[in-house]
Amino acid sequence: MNLDHTDTILTEYARLLGPTLDQFILNRVFPAVDVPSDTGDFFDVTGGFAAASPGNRTIMVDGQERPDTIPIIIDTASGWVTEMNGVGTKVTKATADKYRRKGLDARKAATEVLARYNAILRERLGAAIAFSTAVFASYTDTLSGSDQWSDDASDPVNDAKTAHRSVRRNGGSKANALIVGAEVDDHLSQHPAIVEYASRTLNSVGLLTDGQIAAAMGVADYIVGTAAANSAAPALTQVKADIWGKFALFAKLQASPSPFSPQSCLQRWRMMDSVDGAINAYMLPGDYVEQIDQLWEDQVSAPTPALGYLYAGAVA
């Protein structure tokens, strides 16, 4: 990232816009881990998950100089590729003067537009990965008919147990988060099975809270993607649609202690020393038009699909 043009005031202004953009969940769903280089590979330690039967003894007997040894094969798997990404806009001196006469700041207005526009683009990218049946091809199920959570006869609590079993057995850990789209949340928040669970175990009545849904589904964090955006092509009548669809992903999410051995289903690889959403501002040749860009140097990915279990078609 070229820091020569970084506008620290506008960058801080963009950061302060965060509370107004709280419907965007990408940073919660993809925990950030700093990486030391543009590209890198993961370690793949074969045999590191489970001991072969009958296993090895761990207690050393008298006269034994060293513990039993086991073979370990360390390979590398495809890793991260961080890229510069973002969009920019132009502000002419005439536009800036026009805004100024009305008591407005064209540069701040441009920053606000860029912040929301970039948030939508990044949210779409994140949803396309987190809710991809191709990414989770070996760890997914498609619900239909009375099994869909929009049907009162369905059993999302039991489906959650299936997902947890898969993550535990295939990934060696426990899912700590459930990520759903807004339509899925609409049904879970009033589903009879979860209402009954809350009334029996939490002594709760009335509308379900996110915490009660999380408890019923066996996770610590219940994350709802509520962002919507225009899905029509430019110049056509706007068609507003939810970015996060009718999916539900159970996942282990955390900032991996090392980028070389991912321990999270989803991860955001961020170039070390880069600034998220940095605003670069600089005059173009002619000194009449100012270019304002908002940039990230990162990559969102699913490095460990086995730590997730995806339900497609969670609701009708």
Short mmCIF file of C-alpha atoms in Angstrom, two decimals, residues 3-226:
data_model
loop_
_atom_site.label_atom_id
_atom_site.label_comp_id
_atom_site.label_asym_id
_atom_site.label_seq_id
_atom_site.Cartn_x
_atom_site.Cartn_y
_atom_site.Cartn_z
CA LEU A 3 1.47 5.33 2.29
CA ASP A 4 2.73 8.51 0.59
CA HIS A 5 -0.85 9.50 -0.27
CA THR A 6 -2.57 8.27 2.91
CA ASP A 7 -4.86 10.93 4.34
CA THR A 8 -4.86 10.21 8.07
CA ILE A 9 -7.79 12.53 8.78
CA LEU A 10 -10.06 10.93 6.18
CA THR A 11 -8.88 7.45 7.20
CA GLU A 12 -9.87 8.17 10.80
CA TYR A 13 -13.17 9.64 9.59
CA ALA A 14 -13.89 6.43 7.67
CA ARG A 15 -13.10 4.40 10.80
CA LEU A 16 -15.53 6.50 12.86
CA LEU A 17 -18.28 5.63 10.37
CA GLY A 18 -18.13 2.06 11.68
CA PRO A 19 -21.23 2.28 13.94
CA THR A 20 -23.33 3.45 10.99
CA LEU A 21 -22.21 0.38 9.02
CA ASP A 22 -22.89 -2.18 11.75
CA GLN A 23 -25.16 -4.29 9.54
CA PHE A 24 -22.05 -5.50 7.71
CA ILE A 25 -20.57 -8.59 9.38
CA LEU A 26 -17.54 -9.52 7.26
CA ASN A 27 -15.00 -8.62 9.94
CA ARG A 28 -16.87 -10.72 12.54
CA VAL A 29 -17.20 -13.71 10.24
CA PHE A 30 -13.62 -13.59 8.93
CA PRO A 31 -11.27 -13.00 11.91
CA ALA A 32 -8.15 -11.13 10.80
CA VAL A 33 -4.64 -12.59 10.97
CA ASP A 34 -1.61 -10.55 9.90
CA VAL A 35 0.71 -12.21 7.39
CA PRO A 36 4.34 -11.28 6.68
CA SER A 37 4.24 -11.59 2.89
CA ASP A 38 1.92 -11.23 -0.10
CA THR A 39 1.80 -15.00 -0.54
CA GLY A 40 2.45 -17.96 1.70
CA ASP A 41 1.67 -21.65 2.19
CA PHE A 42 0.04 -23.50 5.06
CA PHE A 43 1.61 -26.42 6.90
CA ASP A 44 -0.23 -29.71 6.43
CA VAL A 45 0.85 -32.09 9.19
CA THR A 46 -0.22 -35.59 8.17
CA GLY A 47 -1.16 -37.79 11.09
CA GLY A 48 -1.27 -34.94 13.55
CA PHE A 49 -5.00 -35.26 14.28
CA ALA A 50 -5.30 -38.76 15.72
CA ALA A 51 -3.05 -41.54 16.94
CA ALA A 52 -3.17 -44.83 15.06
CA SER A 53 -4.45 -47.83 17.00
CA PRO A 54 -3.19 -49.20 19.34
CA GLY A 55 -1.27 -45.97 19.89
CA ASN A 56 2.01 -45.32 21.64
CA ARG A 57 2.89 -45.50 25.27
CA THR A 58 3.70 -42.14 26.84
CA ILE A 59 5.22 -43.28 30.13
CA MET A 60 8.96 -43.86 29.89
CA VAL A 61 10.27 -46.98 31.61
CA ASP A 62 13.51 -47.24 33.57
CA GLY A 63 16.52 -47.06 31.31
CA GLN A 64 14.58 -45.52 28.39
CA GLU A 65 16.58 -42.56 27.09
CA ARG A 66 13.85 -40.87 25.07
CA PRO A 67 10.10 -41.18 24.50
CA ASP A 68 8.63 -43.21 21.65
CA THR A 69 8.76 -41.45 18.31
CA ILE A 70 6.08 -41.16 15.67
CA PRO A 71 6.44 -40.36 11.95
CA ILE A 72 5.33 -36.87 10.91
CA ILE A 73 5.06 -35.80 7.29
CA ILE A 74 4.94 -32.03 6.78
CA ASP A 75 3.64 -30.84 3.43
CA THR A 76 2.51 -27.43 2.28
CA ALA A 77 -0.95 -26.62 1.02
CA SER A 78 -2.19 -23.66 -0.97
CA GLY A 79 -2.09 -20.67 1.34
CA TRP A 80 -2.91 -17.01 1.19
CA VAL A 81 -2.61 -14.42 -1.57
CA THR A 82 -3.23 -10.89 -0.32
CA GLU A 83 -4.15 -8.29 -2.91
CA MET A 84 -4.78 -4.57 -2.93
CA ASN A 85 -8.53 -4.03 -3.26
CA GLY A 86 -11.04 -1.22 -3.02
CA VAL A 87 -12.62 1.54 -5.13
CA GLY A 88 -12.08 5.25 -5.54
CA THR A 89 -13.80 8.42 -6.74
CA LYS A 90 -12.89 11.87 -8.03
CA VAL A 91 -13.70 15.28 -6.59
CA THR A 92 -13.15 18.35 -8.75
CA LYS A 93 -12.34 21.75 -7.32
CA ALA A 94 -15.64 23.02 -8.68
CA THR A 95 -17.54 20.28 -6.81
CA ALA A 96 -15.60 20.97 -3.63
CA ASP A 97 -16.37 24.69 -3.87
CA LYS A 98 -20.05 24.00 -4.52
CA TYR A 99 -20.30 21.83 -1.40
CA ARG A 100 -18.31 24.33 0.65
CA ARG A 101 -20.77 27.15 -0.14
CA LYS A 102 -23.50 24.94 1.35
CA GLY A 103 -21.47 24.27 4.46
CA LEU A 104 -20.58 20.73 3.38
CA ASP A 105 -17.29 18.91 2.90
CA ALA A 106 -17.07 17.12 -0.45
CA ARG A 107 -14.08 15.06 0.65
CA LYS A 108 -15.93 13.70 3.68
CA ALA A 109 -19.01 13.04 1.56
CA ALA A 110 -16.87 11.07 -0.88
CA THR A 111 -15.38 9.10 2.01
CA GLU A 112 -18.85 8.20 3.30
CA VAL A 113 -19.95 6.96 -0.13
CA LEU A 114 -16.76 4.95 -0.56
CA ALA A 115 -17.07 3.39 2.91
CA ARG A 116 -20.60 2.09 2.24
CA TYR A 117 -19.87 1.05 -1.34
CA ASN A 118 -16.78 -0.89 -0.31
CA ALA A 119 -18.64 -2.46 2.62
CA ILE A 120 -21.27 -3.81 0.23
CA LEU A 121 -18.68 -5.17 -2.20
CA ARG A 122 -16.69 -6.84 0.58
CA GLU A 123 -19.84 -8.24 2.19
CA ARG A 124 -20.86 -9.87 -1.09
CA LEU A 125 -17.41 -11.40 -1.42
CA GLY A 126 -17.56 -12.78 2.12
CA ALA A 127 -21.06 -14.21 1.68
CA ALA A 128 -20.03 -15.91 -1.57
CA ILE A 129 -17.29 -17.79 0.31
CA ALA A 130 -18.98 -18.49 3.64
CA PHE A 131 -22.21 -19.69 2.01
CA SER A 132 -20.66 -21.67 -0.84
CA THR A 133 -21.71 -25.31 -1.22
CA ALA A 134 -18.62 -25.76 -3.42
CA VAL A 135 -16.28 -24.59 -0.65
CA PHE A 136 -18.02 -26.89 1.86
CA ALA A 137 -18.68 -29.68 -0.64
CA SER A 138 -17.80 -32.40 1.88
CA TYR A 139 -19.46 -30.66 4.81
CA THR A 140 -22.89 -29.53 3.67
CA ASP A 141 -26.51 -30.57 3.47
CA THR A 142 -29.48 -29.08 1.64
CA LEU A 143 -32.72 -28.93 3.59
CA SER A 144 -36.05 -29.31 1.84
CA GLY A 145 -39.75 -29.64 2.56
CA SER A 146 -40.67 -30.11 6.19
CA ASP A 147 -36.98 -30.21 7.17
CA GLN A 148 -36.57 -26.52 6.34
CA TRP A 149 -36.59 -24.29 9.40
CA SER A 150 -39.46 -22.26 7.96
CA ASP A 151 -41.64 -25.31 8.66
CA ASP A 152 -42.79 -25.67 12.26
CA ALA A 153 -42.35 -29.44 11.97
CA SER A 154 -38.61 -29.10 11.41
CA ASP A 155 -36.04 -29.56 14.16
CA PRO A 156 -33.19 -27.00 13.93
CA VAL A 157 -31.87 -28.03 17.35
CA ASN A 158 -31.29 -31.59 16.12
CA ASP A 159 -29.81 -30.26 12.86
CA ALA A 160 -27.39 -28.25 14.98
CA LYS A 161 -26.25 -31.45 16.68
CA THR A 162 -25.54 -32.98 13.27
CA ALA A 163 -23.42 -29.96 12.32
CA HIS A 164 -21.52 -30.01 15.61
CA ARG A 165 -20.81 -33.72 15.20
CA SER A 166 -19.34 -33.12 11.74
CA VAL A 167 -17.12 -30.24 12.87
CA ARG A 168 -15.90 -32.16 15.90
CA ARG A 169 -15.11 -35.38 14.04
CA ASN A 170 -13.68 -33.87 10.86
CA GLY A 171 -12.05 -30.73 12.19
CA GLY A 172 -11.10 -31.80 15.69
CA SER A 173 -12.74 -28.82 17.34
CA LYS A 174 -16.13 -27.42 18.32
CA ALA A 175 -18.11 -24.93 16.27
CA ASN A 176 -18.47 -21.74 18.28
CA ALA A 177 -20.48 -19.63 15.82
CA LEU A 178 -23.62 -19.86 13.71
CA ILE A 179 -23.85 -17.50 10.74
CA VAL A 180 -27.25 -17.01 9.09
CA GLY A 181 -28.98 -14.70 6.67
CA ALA A 182 -31.76 -12.37 7.78
CA GLU A 183 -34.54 -14.61 6.43
CA VAL A 184 -33.20 -17.58 8.37
CA ASP A 185 -33.11 -15.46 11.52
CA ASP A 186 -36.75 -14.44 10.96
CA HIS A 187 -37.78 -18.08 11.31
CA LEU A 188 -35.34 -19.17 14.01
CA SER A 189 -36.38 -16.28 16.24
CA GLN A 190 -39.88 -17.73 16.52
CA HIS A 191 -39.34 -21.41 15.79
CA PRO A 192 -41.39 -23.66 18.14
CA ALA A 193 -38.46 -25.99 18.87
CA ILE A 194 -36.26 -23.12 20.02
CA VAL A 195 -39.11 -21.41 21.88
CA GLU A 196 -39.69 -24.67 23.76
CA TYR A 197 -35.97 -25.05 24.50
CA ALA A 198 -35.79 -21.50 25.87
CA SER A 199 -38.89 -21.94 28.01
CA ARG A 200 -37.65 -25.23 29.50
CA THR A 201 -33.99 -24.41 30.06
CA LEU A 202 -33.85 -20.61 30.27
CA ASN A 203 -37.24 -19.91 31.86
CA SER A 204 -37.94 -17.52 29.01
CA VAL A 205 -41.20 -16.32 27.48
CA GLY A 206 -41.90 -14.01 24.55
CA LEU A 207 -39.65 -13.23 21.60
CA LEU A 208 -36.33 -15.07 21.44
CA THR A 209 -33.09 -13.14 21.82
CA ASP A 210 -29.92 -13.84 19.86
CA GLY A 211 -28.39 -15.29 23.01
CA GLN A 212 -31.25 -17.73 23.48
CA ILE A 213 -31.01 -18.87 19.86
CA ALA A 214 -27.24 -19.31 20.29
CA ALA A 215 -27.77 -21.41 23.43
CA ALA A 216 -30.34 -23.62 21.70
CA MET A 217 -28.04 -24.16 18.72
CA GLY A 218 -24.99 -24.88 20.88
CA VAL A 219 -22.81 -21.90 19.89
CA ALA A 220 -21.36 -18.91 21.69
CA ASP A 221 -21.88 -16.44 18.85
CA TYR A 222 -25.02 -16.07 16.72
CA ILE A 223 -24.24 -13.80 13.76
CA VAL A 224 -26.99 -12.49 11.47
CA GLY A 225 -26.19 -10.95 8.10
CA THR A 226 -28.76 -8.19 7.67
#
